[in-house]
PDB file of C-alpha atoms and ligand atoms in Angstrom:
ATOM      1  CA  UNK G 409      -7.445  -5.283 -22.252  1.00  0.00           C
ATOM      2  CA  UNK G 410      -7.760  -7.712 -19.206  1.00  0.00           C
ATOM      3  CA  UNK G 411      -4.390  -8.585 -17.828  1.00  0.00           C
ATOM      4  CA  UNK G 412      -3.424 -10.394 -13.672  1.00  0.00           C
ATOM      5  CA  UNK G 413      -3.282  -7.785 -11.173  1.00  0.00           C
ATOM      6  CA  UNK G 414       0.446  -6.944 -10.317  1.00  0.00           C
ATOM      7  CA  UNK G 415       1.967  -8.588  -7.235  1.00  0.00           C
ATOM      8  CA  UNK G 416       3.808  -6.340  -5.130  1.00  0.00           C
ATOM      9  CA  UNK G 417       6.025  -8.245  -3.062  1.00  0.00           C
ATOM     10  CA  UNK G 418       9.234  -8.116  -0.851  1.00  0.00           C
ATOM     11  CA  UNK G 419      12.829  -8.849  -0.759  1.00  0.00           C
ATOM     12  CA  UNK G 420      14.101 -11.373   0.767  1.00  0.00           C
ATOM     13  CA  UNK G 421      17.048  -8.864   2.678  1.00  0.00           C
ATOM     14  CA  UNK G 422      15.407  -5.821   3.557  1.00  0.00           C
ATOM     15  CA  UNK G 423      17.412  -2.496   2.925  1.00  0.00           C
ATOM     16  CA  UNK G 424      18.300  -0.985   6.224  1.00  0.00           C
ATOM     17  CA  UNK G 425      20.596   1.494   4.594  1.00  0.00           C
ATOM     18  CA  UNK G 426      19.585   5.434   4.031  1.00  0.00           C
ATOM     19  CA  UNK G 427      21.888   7.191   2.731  1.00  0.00           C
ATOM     20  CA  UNK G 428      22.210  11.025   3.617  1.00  0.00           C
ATOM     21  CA  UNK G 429      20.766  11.796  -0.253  1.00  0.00           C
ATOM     22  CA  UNK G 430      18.402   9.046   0.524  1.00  0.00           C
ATOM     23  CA  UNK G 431      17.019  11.085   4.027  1.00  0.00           C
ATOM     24  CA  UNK G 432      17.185  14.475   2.332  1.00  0.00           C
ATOM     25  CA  UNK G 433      14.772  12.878  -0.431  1.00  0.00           C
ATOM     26  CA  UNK G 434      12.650  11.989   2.117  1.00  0.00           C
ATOM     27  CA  UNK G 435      12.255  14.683   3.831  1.00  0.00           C
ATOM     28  CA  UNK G 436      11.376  16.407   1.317  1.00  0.00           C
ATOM     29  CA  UNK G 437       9.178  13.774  -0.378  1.00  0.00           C
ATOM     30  CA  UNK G 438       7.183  14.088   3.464  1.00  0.00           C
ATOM     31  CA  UNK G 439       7.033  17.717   2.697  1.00  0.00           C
ATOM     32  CA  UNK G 440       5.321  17.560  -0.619  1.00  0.00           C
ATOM     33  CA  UNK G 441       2.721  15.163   0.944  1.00  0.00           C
ATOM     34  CA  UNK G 442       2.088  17.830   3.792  1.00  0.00           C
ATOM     35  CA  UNK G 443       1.969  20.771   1.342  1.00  0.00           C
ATOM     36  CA  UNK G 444      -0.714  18.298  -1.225  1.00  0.00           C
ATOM     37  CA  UNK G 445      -3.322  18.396   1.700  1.00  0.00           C
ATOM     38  CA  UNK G 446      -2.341  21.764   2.982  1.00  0.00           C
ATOM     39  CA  UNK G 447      -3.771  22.662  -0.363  1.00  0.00           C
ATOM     40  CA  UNK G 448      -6.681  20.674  -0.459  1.00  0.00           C
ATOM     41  CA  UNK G 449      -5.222  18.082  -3.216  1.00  0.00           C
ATOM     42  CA  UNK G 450      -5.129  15.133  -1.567  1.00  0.00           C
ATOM     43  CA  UNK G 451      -7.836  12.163  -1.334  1.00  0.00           C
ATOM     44  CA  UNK G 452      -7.627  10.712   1.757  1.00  0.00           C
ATOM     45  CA  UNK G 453      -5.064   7.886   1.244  1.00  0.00           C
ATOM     46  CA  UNK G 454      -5.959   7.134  -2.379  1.00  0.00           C
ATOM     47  CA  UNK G 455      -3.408   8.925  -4.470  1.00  0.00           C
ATOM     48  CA  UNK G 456       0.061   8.832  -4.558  1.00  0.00           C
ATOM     49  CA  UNK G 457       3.745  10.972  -4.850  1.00  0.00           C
ATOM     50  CA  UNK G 458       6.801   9.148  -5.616  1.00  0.00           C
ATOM     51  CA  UNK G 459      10.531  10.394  -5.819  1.00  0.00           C
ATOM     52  CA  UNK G 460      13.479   8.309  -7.155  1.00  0.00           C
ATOM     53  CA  UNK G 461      15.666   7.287  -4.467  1.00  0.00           C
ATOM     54  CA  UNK G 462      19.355   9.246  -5.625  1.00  0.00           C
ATOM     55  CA  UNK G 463      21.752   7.334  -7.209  1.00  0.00           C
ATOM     56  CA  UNK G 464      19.592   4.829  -8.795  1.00  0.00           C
ATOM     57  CA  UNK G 465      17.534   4.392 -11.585  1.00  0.00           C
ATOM     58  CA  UNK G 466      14.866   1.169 -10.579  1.00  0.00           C
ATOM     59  CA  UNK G 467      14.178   2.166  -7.214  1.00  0.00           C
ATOM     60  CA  UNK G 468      11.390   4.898  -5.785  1.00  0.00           C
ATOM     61  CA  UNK G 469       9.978   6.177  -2.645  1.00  0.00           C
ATOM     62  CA  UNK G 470       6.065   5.649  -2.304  1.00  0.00           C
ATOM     63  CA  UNK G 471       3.473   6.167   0.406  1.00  0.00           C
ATOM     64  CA  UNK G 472       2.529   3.277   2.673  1.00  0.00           C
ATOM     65  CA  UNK G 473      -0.911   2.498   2.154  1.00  0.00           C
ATOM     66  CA  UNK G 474      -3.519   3.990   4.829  1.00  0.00           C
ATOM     67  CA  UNK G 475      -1.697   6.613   5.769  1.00  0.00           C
ATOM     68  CA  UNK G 476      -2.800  10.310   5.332  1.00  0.00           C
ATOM     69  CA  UNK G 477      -0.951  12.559   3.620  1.00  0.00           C
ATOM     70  CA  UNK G 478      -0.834  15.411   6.369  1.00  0.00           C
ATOM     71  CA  UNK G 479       0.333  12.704   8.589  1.00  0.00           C
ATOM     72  CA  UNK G 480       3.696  11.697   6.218  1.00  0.00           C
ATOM     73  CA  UNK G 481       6.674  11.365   7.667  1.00  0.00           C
ATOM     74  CA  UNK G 482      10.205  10.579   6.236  1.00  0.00           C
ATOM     75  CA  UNK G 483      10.341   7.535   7.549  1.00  0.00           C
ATOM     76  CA  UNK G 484       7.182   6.177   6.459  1.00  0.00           C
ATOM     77  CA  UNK G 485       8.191   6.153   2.644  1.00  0.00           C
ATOM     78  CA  UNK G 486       8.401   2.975   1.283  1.00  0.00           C
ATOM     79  CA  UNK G 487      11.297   2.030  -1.270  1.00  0.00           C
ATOM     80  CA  UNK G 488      10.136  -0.169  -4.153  1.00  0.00           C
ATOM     81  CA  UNK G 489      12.098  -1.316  -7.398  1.00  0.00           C
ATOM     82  CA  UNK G 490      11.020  -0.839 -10.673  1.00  0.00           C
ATOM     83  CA  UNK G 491      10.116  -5.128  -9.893  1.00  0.00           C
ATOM     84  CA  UNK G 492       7.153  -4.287  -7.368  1.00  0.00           C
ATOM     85  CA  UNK G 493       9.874  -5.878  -4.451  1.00  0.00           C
ATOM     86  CA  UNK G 494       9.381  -3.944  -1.405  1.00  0.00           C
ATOM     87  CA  UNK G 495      12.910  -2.994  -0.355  1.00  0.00           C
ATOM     88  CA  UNK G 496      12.271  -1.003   2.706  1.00  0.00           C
ATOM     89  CA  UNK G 497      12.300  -3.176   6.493  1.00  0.00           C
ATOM     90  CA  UNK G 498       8.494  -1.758   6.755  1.00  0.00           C
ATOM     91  CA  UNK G 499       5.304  -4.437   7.940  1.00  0.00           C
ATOM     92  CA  UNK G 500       3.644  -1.788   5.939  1.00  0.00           C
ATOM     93  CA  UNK G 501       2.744  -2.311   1.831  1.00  0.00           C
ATOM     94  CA  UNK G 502       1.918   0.244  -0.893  1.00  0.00           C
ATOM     95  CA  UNK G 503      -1.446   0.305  -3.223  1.00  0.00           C
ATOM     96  CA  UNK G 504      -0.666  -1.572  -5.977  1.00  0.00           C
ATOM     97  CA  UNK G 505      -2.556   1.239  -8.400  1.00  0.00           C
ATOM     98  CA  UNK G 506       0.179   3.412  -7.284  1.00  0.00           C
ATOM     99  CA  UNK G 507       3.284   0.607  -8.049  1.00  0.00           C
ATOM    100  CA  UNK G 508       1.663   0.594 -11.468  1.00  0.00           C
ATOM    101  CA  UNK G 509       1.302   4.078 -12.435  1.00  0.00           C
ATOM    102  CA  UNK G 510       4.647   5.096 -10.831  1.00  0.00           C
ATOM    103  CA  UNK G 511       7.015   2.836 -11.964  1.00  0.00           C
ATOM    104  CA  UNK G 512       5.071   3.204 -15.082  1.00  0.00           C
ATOM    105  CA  UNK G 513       6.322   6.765 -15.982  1.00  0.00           C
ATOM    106  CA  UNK G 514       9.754   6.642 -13.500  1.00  0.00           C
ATOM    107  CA  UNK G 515      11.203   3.461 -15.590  1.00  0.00           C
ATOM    108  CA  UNK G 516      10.423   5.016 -18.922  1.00  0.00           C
ATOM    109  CA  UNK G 517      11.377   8.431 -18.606  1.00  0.00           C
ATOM    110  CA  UNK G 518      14.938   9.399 -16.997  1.00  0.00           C
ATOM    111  CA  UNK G 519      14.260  12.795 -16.876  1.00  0.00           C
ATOM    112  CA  UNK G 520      11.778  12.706 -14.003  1.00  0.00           C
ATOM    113  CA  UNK G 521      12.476  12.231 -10.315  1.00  0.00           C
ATOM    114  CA  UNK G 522       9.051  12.990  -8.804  1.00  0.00           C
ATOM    115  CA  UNK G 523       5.565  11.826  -9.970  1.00  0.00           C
ATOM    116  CA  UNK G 524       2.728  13.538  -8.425  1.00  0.00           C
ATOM    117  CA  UNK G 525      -0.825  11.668  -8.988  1.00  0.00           C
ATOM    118  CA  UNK G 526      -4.340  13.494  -7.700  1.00  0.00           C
ATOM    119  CA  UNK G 527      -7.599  12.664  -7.174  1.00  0.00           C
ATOM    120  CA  UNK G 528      -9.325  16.362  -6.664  1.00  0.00           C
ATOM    121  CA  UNK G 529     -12.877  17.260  -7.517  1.00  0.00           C
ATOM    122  CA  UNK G 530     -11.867  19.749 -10.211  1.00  0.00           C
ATOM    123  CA  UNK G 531      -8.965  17.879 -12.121  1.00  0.00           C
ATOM    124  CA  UNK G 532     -11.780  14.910 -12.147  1.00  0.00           C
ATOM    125  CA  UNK G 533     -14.207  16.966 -13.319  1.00  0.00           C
ATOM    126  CA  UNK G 534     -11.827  18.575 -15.928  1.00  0.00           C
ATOM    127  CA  UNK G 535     -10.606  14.720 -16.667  1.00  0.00           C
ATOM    128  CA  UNK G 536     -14.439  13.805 -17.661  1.00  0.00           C
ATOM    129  CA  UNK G 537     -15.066  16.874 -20.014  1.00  0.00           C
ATOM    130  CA  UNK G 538     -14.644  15.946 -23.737  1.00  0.00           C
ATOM    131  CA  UNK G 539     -13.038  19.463 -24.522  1.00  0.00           C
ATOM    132  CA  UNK G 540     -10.493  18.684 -21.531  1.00  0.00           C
ATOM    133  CA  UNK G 541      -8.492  21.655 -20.425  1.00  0.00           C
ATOM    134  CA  UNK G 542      -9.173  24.909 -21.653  1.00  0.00           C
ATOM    135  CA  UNK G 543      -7.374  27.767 -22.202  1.00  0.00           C
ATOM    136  CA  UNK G 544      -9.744  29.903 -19.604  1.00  0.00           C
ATOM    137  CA  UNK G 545      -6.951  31.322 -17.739  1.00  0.00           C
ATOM    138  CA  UNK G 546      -3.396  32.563 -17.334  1.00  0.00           C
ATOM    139  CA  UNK G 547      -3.067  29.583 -15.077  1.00  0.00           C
ATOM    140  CA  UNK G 548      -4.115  26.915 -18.161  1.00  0.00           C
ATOM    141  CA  UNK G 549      -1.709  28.526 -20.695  1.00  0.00           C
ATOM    142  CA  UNK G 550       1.765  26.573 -19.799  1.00  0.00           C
ATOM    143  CA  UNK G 551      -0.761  23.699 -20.015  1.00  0.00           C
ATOM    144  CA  UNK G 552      -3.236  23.251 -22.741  1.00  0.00           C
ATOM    145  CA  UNK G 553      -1.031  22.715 -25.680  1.00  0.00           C
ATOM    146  CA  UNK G 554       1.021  20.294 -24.213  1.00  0.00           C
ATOM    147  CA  UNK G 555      -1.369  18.194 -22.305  1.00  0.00           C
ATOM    148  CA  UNK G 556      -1.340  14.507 -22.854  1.00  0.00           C
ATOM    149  CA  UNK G 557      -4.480  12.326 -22.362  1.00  0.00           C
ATOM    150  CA  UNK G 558      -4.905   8.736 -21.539  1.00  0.00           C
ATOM    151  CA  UNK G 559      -8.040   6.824 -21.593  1.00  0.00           C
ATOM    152  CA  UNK G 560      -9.579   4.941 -18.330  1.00  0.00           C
ATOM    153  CA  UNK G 561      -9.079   1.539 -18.541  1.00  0.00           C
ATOM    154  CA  UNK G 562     -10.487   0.819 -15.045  1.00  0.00           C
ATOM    155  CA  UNK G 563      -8.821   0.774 -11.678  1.00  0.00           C
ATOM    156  CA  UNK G 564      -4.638   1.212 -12.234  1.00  0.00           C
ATOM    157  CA  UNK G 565      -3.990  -2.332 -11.435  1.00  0.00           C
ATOM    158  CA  UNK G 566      -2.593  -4.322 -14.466  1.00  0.00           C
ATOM    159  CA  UNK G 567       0.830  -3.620 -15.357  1.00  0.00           C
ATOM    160  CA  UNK G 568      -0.251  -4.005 -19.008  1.00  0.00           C
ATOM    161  CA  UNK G 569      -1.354  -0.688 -18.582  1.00  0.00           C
ATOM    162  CA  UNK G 570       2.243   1.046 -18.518  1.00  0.00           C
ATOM    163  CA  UNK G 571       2.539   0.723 -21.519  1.00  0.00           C
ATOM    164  CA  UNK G 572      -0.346   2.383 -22.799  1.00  0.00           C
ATOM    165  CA  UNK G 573      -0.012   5.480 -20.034  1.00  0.00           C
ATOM    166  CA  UNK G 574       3.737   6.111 -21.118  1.00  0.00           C
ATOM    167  CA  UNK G 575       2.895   6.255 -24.575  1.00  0.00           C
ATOM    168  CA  UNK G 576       0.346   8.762 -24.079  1.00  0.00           C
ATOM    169  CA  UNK G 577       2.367  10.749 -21.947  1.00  0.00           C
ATOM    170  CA  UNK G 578       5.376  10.781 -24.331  1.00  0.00           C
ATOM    171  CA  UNK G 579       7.758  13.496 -23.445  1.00  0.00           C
ATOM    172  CA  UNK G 580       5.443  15.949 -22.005  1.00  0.00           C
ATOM    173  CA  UNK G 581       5.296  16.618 -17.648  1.00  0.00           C
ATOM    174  CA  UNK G 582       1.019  17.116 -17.414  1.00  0.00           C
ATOM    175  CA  UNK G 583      -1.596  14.466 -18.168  1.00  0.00           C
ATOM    176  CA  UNK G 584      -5.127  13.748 -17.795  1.00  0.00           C
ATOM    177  CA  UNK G 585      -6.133  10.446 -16.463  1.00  0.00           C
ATOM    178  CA  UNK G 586      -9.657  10.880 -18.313  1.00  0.00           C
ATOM    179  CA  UNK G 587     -12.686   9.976 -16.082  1.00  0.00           C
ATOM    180  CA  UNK G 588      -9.901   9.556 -12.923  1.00  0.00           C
ATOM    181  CA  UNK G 589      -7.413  12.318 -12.372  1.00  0.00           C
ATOM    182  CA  UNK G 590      -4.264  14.126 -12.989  1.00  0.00           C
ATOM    183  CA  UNK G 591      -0.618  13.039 -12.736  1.00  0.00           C
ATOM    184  CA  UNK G 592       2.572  15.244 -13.287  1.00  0.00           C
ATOM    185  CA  UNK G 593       6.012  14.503 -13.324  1.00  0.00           C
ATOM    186  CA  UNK G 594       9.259  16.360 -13.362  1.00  0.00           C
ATOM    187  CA  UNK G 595      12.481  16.814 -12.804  1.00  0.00           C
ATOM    188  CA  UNK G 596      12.616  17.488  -8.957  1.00  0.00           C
ATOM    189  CA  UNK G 597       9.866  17.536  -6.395  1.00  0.00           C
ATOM    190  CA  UNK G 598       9.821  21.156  -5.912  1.00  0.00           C
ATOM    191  CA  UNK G 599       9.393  21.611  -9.839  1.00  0.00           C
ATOM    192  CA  UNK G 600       6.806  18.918 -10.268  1.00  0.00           C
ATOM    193  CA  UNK G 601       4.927  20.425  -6.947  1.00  0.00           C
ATOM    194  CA  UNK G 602       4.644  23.706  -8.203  1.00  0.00           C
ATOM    195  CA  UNK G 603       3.100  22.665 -11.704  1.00  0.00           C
ATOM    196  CA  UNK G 604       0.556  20.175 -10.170  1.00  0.00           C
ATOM    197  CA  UNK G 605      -0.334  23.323  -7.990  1.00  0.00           C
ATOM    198  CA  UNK G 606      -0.932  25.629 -10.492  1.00  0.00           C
ATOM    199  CA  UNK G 607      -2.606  22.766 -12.923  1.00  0.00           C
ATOM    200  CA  UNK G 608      -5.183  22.348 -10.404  1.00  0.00           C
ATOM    201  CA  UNK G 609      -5.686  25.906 -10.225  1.00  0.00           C
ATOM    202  CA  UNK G 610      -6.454  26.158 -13.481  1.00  0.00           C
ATOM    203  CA  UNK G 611      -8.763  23.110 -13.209  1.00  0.00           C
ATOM    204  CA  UNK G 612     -10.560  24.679 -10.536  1.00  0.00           C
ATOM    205  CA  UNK G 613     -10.941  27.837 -12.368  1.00  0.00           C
ATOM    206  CA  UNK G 614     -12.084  26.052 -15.665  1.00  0.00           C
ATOM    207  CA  UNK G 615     -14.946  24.021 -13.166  1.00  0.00           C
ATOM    208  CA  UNK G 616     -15.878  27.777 -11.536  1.00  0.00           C
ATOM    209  CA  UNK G 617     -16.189  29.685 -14.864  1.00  0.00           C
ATOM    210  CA  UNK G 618     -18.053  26.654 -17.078  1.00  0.00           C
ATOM    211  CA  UNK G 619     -20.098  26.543 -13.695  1.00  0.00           C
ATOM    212  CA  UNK G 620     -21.685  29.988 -14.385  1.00  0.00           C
ATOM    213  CA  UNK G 621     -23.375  29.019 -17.752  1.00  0.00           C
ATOM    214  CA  UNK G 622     -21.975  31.582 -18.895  1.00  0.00           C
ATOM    215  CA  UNK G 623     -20.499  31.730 -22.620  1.00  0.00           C
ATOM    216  CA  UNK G 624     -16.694  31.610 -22.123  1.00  0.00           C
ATOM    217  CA  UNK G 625     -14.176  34.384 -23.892  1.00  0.00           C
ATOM    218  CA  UNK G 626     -11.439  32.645 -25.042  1.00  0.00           C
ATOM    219  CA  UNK G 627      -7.558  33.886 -25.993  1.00  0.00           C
ATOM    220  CA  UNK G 628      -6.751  33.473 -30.099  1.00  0.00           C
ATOM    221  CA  UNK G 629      -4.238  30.607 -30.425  1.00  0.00           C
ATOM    222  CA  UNK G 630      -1.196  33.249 -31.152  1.00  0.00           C
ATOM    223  CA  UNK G 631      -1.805  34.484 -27.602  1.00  0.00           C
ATOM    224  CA  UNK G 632      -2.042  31.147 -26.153  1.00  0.00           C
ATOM    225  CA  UNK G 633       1.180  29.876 -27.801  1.00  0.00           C
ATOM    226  CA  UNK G 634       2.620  32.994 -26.409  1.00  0.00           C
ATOM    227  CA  UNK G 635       1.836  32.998 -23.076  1.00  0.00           C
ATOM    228  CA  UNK G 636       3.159  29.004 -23.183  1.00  0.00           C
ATOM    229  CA  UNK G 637       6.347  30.125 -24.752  1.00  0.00           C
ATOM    230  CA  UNK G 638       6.560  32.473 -21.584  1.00  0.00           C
ATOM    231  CA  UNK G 639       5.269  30.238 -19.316  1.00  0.00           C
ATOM    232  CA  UNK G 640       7.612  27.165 -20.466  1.00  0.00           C
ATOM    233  CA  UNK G 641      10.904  29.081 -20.456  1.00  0.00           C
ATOM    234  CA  UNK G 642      13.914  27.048 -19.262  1.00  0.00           C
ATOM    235  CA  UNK G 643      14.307  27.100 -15.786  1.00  0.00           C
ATOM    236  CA  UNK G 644      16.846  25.840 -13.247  1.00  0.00           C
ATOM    237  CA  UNK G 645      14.542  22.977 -11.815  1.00  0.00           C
ATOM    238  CA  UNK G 646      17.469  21.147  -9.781  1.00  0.00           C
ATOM    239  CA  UNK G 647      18.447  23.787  -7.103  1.00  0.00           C
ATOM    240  CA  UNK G 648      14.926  24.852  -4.203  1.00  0.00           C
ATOM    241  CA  UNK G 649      13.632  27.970  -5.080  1.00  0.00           C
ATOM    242  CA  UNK G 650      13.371  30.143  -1.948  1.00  0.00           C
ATOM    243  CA  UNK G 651       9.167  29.665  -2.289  1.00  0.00           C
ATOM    244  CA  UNK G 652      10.159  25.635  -1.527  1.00  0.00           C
ATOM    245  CA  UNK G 653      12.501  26.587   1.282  1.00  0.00           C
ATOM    246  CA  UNK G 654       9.339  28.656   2.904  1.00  0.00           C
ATOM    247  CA  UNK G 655       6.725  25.956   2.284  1.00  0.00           C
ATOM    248  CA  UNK G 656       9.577  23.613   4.633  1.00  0.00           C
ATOM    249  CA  UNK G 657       9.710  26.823   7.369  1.00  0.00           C
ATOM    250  CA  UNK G 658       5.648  26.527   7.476  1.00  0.00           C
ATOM    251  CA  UNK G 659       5.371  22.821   7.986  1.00  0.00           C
ATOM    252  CA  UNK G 660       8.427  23.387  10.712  1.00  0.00           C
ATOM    253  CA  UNK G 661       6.025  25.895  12.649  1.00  0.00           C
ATOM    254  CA  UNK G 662       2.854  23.905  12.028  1.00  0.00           C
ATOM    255  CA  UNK G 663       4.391  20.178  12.680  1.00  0.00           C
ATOM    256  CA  UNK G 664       8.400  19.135  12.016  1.00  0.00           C
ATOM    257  CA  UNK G 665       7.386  15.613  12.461  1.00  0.00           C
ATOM    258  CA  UNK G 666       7.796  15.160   8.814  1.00  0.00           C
ATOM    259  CA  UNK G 667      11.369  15.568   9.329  1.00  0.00           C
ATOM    260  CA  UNK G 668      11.094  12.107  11.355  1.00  0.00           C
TER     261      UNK G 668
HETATM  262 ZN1  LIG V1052      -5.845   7.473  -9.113  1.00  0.00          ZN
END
């Protein structure tokens, strides 16, 4: 199990170059880490949201380490190969848990441009319960049958570890970290955004119900399979929906800086 910490390091010829897909993916990558703590999901600086950088397949944007999520701004988005090789002209680094995990489930799956990782009380507390997610709620029901589960291993840090996570996440978009956290991926950020946002709602609600004492009524398994054929319908998750376009017009009357 014990494997050397990954290196992160950085290239030798910085990339000055954004290109306009590159800026627009930033923008919106700021965005996403605005809306995280505008909803409460965030951890101080300890988690992290990545986007592939358009075009490529080996490089992604991350957070620089230390900086607060309300605070994000387009520029401050650090590009990182698949190699750990800070590309970015930036004095600033990433957290090295973050490298791991993200380049983790970015190199191995193709289908996913944005990886959203969380540290909040009630996807913990879901992540430590044997029974793990529960079909308690509407909100759980796109979830439970298709939730993947990875053990903890200890802190994210050996890149060993990809292996393991990727194979436990397989094809699916939701996972548990168990004892540490939840991480979704998807196809855009707008897509994966809106399921971590409703995952943690149904975390919280899980937390809030068990919290009573109370025995729990539960759904038979042909209404849960059901309600997650409704819920998991095809969807167009390439083009904003208009809900993404009015989270951007409330961070542009709160703070545009994220735009910088
Ligand atoms: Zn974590």
């Amino acid at each position: 199990m014990c494997a050397a910490p990954v290196e992160i390091t950085r290239s030798n010829e910085p990339d000055g170059l954004v290109t306009e897909e590159e800026r627009e993916t930033r923008v919106n990558l700021a965005a996403l880490y605005r809306l995280t703590a505008h909803y409460g999901m965030d951890d101080k600086t300890s988690t992290h949201i990545s986007a592939r950088v358009p075009g490529t397949d080996d490089q992604f944007l991350l957070n620089p380490q230390g900086r607060l999520f309300h605070q994000m701004k387009a520029s401050d988005l650090i590009k990182i190969n698949m190699a750990g090789e800070i590309l970015s002209d930036t004095p600033h680094t990433v957290i090295r848990a973050g490298y791991v995990i993200h380049s983790a489930v970015l190199g191995a799956r193709p289908d996913v441009d944005c990886v959203i990782h969380t540290h909040t009380t009630a996807g913990m507390a879901v992540s430590a319960l044997k029974c793990g997610l529960l079909p308690v709620n509407q909100k759980s029901m796109k979830y439970v049958a298709s939730m993947a589960y990875h053990d903890y291993e200890g802190f994210a840090t050996d890149l060993d570890e990809r292996e393991r996570l990727v194979a436990d996440l397989g094809t699916e978009n939701w996972l548990i970290l168990r004892n540490h956290g939840l991480l979704v991926c998807g196809p855009s950020m707008w897509t994966a955004f809106s399921w971590m946002h409703s995952l943690e709602s149904a975390c919280r609600v899980q937390v809030a119900a068990m919290n009573t004492g109370s025995e729990l009524t539960l759904p038979s398994q042909e209404v849960i399979d059901h309600a997650a054929d409704q819920a998991n319908r095809p969807r167009d998750h390439l083009t904003p929906p208009a809900e993404w376009q009015s989270h951007l017009d409330m961070l542009d009357a709160q703070d545009p800086s994220f735009r910088d």
